[in-house]
N, C-alpha and C. Protein backbone atom coordinates (compact mmCIF):
# COMPACT_ATOMS: atom_id res chain seq x y z
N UNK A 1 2.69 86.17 88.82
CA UNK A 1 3.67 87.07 88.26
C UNK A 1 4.59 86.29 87.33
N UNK A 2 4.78 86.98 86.37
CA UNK A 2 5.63 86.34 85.19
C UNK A 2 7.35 86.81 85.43
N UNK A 3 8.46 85.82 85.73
CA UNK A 3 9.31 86.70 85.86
C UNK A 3 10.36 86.07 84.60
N UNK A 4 11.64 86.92 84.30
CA UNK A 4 12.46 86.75 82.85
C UNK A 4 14.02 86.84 83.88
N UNK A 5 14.48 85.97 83.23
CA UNK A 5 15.92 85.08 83.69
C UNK A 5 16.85 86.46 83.56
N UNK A 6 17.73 86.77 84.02
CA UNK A 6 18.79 87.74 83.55
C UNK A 6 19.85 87.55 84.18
N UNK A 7 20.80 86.50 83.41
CA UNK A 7 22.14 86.05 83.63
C UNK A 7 21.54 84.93 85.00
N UNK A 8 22.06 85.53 86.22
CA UNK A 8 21.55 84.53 87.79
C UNK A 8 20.79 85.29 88.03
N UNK A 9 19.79 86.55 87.46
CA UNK A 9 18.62 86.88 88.41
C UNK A 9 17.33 86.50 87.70
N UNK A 10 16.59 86.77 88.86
CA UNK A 10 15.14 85.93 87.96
C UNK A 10 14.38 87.05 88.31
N UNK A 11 14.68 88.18 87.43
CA UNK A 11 13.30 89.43 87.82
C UNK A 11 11.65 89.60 87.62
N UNK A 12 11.15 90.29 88.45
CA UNK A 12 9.61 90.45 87.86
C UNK A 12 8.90 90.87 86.27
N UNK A 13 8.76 90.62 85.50
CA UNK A 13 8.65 90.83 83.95
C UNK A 13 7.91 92.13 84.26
N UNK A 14 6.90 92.28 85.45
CA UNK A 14 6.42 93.99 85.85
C UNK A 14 7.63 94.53 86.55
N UNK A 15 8.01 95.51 86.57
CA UNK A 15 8.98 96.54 87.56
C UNK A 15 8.01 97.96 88.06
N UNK A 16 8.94 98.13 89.41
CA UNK A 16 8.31 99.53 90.01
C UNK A 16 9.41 100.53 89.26
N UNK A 17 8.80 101.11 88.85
CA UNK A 17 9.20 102.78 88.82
C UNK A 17 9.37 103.50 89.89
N UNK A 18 10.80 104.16 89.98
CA UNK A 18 10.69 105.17 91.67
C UNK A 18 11.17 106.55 91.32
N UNK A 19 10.79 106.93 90.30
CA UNK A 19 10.58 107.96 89.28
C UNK A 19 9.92 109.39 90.18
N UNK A 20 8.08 108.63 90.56
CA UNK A 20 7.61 109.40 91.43
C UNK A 20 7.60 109.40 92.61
N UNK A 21 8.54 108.55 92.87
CA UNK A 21 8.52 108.77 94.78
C UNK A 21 9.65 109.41 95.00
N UNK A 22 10.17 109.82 94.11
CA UNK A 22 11.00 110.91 94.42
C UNK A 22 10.73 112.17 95.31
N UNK A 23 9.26 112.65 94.75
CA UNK A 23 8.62 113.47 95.81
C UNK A 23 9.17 114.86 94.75
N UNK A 24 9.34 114.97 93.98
CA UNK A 24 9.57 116.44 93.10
C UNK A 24 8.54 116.71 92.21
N UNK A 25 7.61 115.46 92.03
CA UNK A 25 6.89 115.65 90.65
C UNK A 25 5.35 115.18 90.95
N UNK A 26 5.29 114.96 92.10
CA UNK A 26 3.55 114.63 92.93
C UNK A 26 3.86 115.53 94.12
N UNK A 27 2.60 115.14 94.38
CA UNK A 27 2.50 115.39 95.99
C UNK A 27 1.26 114.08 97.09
N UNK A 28 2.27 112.38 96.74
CA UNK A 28 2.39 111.63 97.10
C UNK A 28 3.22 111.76 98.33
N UNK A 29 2.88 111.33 99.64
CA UNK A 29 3.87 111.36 100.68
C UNK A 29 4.70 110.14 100.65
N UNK A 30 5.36 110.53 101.62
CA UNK A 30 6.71 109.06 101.89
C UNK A 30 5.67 107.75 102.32
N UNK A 31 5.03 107.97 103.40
CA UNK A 31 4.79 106.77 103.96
C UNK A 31 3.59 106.14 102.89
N UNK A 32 2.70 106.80 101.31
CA UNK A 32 1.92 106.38 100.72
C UNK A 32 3.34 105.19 99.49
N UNK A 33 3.71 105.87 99.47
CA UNK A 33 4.84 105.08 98.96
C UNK A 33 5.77 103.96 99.29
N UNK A 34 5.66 104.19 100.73
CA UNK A 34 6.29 102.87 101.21
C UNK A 34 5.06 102.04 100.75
N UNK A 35 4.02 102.53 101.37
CA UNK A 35 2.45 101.53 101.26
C UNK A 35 2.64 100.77 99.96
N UNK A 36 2.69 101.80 98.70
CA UNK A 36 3.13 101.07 97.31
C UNK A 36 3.97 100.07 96.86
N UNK A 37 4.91 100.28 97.53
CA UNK A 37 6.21 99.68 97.10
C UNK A 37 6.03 97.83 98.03
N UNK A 38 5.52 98.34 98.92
CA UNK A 38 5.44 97.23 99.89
C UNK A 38 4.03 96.16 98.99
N UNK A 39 2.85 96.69 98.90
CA UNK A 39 1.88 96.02 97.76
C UNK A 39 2.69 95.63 96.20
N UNK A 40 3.47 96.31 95.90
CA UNK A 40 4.07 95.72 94.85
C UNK A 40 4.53 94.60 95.05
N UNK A 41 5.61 94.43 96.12
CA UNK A 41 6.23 93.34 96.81
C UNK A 41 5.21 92.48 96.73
N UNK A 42 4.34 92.42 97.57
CA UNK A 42 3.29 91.34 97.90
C UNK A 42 2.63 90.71 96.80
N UNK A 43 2.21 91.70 95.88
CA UNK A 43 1.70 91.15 93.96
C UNK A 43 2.59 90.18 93.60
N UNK A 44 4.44 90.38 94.08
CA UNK A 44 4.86 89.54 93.44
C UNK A 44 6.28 89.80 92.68
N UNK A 45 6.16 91.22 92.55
CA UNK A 45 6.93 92.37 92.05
C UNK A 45 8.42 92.47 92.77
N UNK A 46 9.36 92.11 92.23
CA UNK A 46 11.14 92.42 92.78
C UNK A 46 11.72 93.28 92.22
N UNK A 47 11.22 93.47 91.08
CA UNK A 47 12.78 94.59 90.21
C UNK A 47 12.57 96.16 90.73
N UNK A 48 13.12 97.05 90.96
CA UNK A 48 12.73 98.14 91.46
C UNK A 48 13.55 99.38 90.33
N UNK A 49 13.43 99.62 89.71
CA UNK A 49 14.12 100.89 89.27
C UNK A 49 14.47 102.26 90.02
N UNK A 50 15.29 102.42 90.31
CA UNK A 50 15.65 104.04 90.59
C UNK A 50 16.92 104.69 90.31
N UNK A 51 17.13 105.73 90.66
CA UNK A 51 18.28 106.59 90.34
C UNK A 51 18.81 107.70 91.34
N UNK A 52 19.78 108.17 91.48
CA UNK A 52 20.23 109.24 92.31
C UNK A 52 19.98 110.69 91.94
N UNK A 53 18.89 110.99 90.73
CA UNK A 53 18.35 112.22 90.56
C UNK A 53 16.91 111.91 90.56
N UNK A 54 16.06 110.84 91.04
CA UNK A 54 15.06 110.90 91.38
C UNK A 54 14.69 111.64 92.51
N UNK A 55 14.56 112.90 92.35
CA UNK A 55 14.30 113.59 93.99
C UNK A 55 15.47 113.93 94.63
N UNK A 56 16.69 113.94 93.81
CA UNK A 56 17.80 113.92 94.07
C UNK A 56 18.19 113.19 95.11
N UNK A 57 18.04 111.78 95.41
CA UNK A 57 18.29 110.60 96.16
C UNK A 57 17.19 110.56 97.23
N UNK A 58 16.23 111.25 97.01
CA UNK A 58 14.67 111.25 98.06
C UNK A 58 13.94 109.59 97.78
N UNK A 59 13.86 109.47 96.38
CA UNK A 59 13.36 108.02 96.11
C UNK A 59 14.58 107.21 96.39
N UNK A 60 15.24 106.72 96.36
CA UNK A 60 16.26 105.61 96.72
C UNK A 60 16.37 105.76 98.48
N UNK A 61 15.86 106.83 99.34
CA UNK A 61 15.98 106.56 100.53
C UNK A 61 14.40 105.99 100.73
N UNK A 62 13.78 106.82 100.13
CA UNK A 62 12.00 106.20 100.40
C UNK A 62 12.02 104.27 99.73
N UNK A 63 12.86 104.21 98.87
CA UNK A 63 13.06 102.50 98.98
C UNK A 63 13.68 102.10 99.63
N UNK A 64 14.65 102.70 100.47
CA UNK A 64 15.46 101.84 101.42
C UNK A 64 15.07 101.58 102.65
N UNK A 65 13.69 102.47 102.79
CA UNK A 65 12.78 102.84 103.93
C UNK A 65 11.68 101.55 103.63
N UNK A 66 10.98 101.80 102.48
CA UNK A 66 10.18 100.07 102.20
C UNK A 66 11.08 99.08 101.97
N UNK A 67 12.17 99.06 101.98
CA UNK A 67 12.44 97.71 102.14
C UNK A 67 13.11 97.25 103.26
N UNK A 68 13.43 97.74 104.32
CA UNK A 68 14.44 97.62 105.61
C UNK A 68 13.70 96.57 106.25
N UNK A 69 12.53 95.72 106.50
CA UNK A 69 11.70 95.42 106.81
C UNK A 69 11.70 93.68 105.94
N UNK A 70 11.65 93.99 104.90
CA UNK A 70 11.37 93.53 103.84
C UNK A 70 12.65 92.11 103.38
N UNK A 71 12.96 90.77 102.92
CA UNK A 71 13.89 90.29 102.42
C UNK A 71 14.67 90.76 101.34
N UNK A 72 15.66 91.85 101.75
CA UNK A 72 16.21 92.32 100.88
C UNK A 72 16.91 91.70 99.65
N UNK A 73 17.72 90.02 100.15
CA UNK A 73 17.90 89.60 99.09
C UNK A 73 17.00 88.88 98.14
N UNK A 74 15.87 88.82 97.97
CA UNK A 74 14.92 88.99 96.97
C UNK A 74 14.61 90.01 95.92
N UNK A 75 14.88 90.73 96.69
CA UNK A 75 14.88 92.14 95.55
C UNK A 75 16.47 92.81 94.72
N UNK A 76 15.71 93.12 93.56
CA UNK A 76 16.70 93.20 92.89
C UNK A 76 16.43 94.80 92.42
N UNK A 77 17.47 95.52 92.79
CA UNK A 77 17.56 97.34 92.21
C UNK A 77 18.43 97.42 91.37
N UNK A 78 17.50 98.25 90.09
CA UNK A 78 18.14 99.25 89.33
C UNK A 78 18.68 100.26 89.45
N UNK A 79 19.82 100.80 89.05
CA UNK A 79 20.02 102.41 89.22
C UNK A 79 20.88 102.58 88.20
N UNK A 80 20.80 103.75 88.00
CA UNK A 80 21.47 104.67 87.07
C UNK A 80 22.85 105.57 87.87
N UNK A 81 23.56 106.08 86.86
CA UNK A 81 24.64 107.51 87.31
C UNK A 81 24.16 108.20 86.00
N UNK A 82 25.09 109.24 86.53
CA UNK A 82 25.80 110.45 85.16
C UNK A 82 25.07 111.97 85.08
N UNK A 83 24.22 112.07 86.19
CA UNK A 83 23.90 112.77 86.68
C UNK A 83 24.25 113.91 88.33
N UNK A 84 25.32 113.80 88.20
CA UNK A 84 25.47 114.29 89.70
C UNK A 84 24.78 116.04 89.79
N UNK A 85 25.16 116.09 91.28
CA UNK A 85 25.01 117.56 91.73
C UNK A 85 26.03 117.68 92.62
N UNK A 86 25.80 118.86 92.84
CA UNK A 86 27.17 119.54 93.76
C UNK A 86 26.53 119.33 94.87
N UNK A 87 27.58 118.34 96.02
CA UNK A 87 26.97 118.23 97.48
C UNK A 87 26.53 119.58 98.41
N UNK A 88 27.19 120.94 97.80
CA UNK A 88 27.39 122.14 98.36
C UNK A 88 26.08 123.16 97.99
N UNK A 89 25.79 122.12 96.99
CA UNK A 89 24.37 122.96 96.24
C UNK A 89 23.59 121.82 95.14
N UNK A 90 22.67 121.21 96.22
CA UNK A 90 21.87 120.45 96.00
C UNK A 90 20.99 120.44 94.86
N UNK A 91 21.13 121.64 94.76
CA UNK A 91 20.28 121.99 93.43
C UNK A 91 20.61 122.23 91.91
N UNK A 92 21.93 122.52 91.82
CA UNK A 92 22.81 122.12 90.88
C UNK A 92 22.99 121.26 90.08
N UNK A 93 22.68 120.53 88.78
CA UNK A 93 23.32 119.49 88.79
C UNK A 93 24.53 119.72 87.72
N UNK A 94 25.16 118.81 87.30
CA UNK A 94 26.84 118.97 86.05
C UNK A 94 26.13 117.76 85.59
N UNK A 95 26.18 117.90 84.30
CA UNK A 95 26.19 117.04 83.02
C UNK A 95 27.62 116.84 83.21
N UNK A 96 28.48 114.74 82.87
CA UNK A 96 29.32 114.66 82.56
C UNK A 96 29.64 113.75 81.59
């Protein structure tokens, strides 16, 4: 695995996407995804991308689920904002 310096981190030059383990846009289960995320790991793979409207926080718990296990400080997560929803209505979201 090839990895690229960024400031003090030394990330994987590949990254996971957690885009689809969100679980809104397949019909991939949780535990095929841990399976993924965990083989990524093992390839070699640290940087993880996700966000709090992936699945509306479904993928960021399905990574917190593959990695609990896992040396967390090795891995390095992405995330995004600026997307919220209303806690009262999950389904909602506000552009801000």
């Amino acid at each position: 695995m090839k990895f690229k310096q960024i400031k003090d981190l030394n990330a994987s030059a590949v990254g996971f996407g957690c885009w689809a383990i969100g679980g809104t846009w397949n019909n991939v289960t949780d535990d095929e995804s841990v399976r993924a995320i965990r083989a990524a790991i093992d390839a070699g793979i640290n940087f993880f991308d996700v966000a709090p409207v992936y699945g509306k926080g479904h993928a960021e718990t399905v990574l917190g689920k593959a990695l609990q296990h896992e040396k967390r400080h090795e891995v390095i997560i992405a995330t995004k904002c600026g997307l919220p929803w209303s806690q009262d209505e999950r389904k909602k979201r506000v552009r801000i």
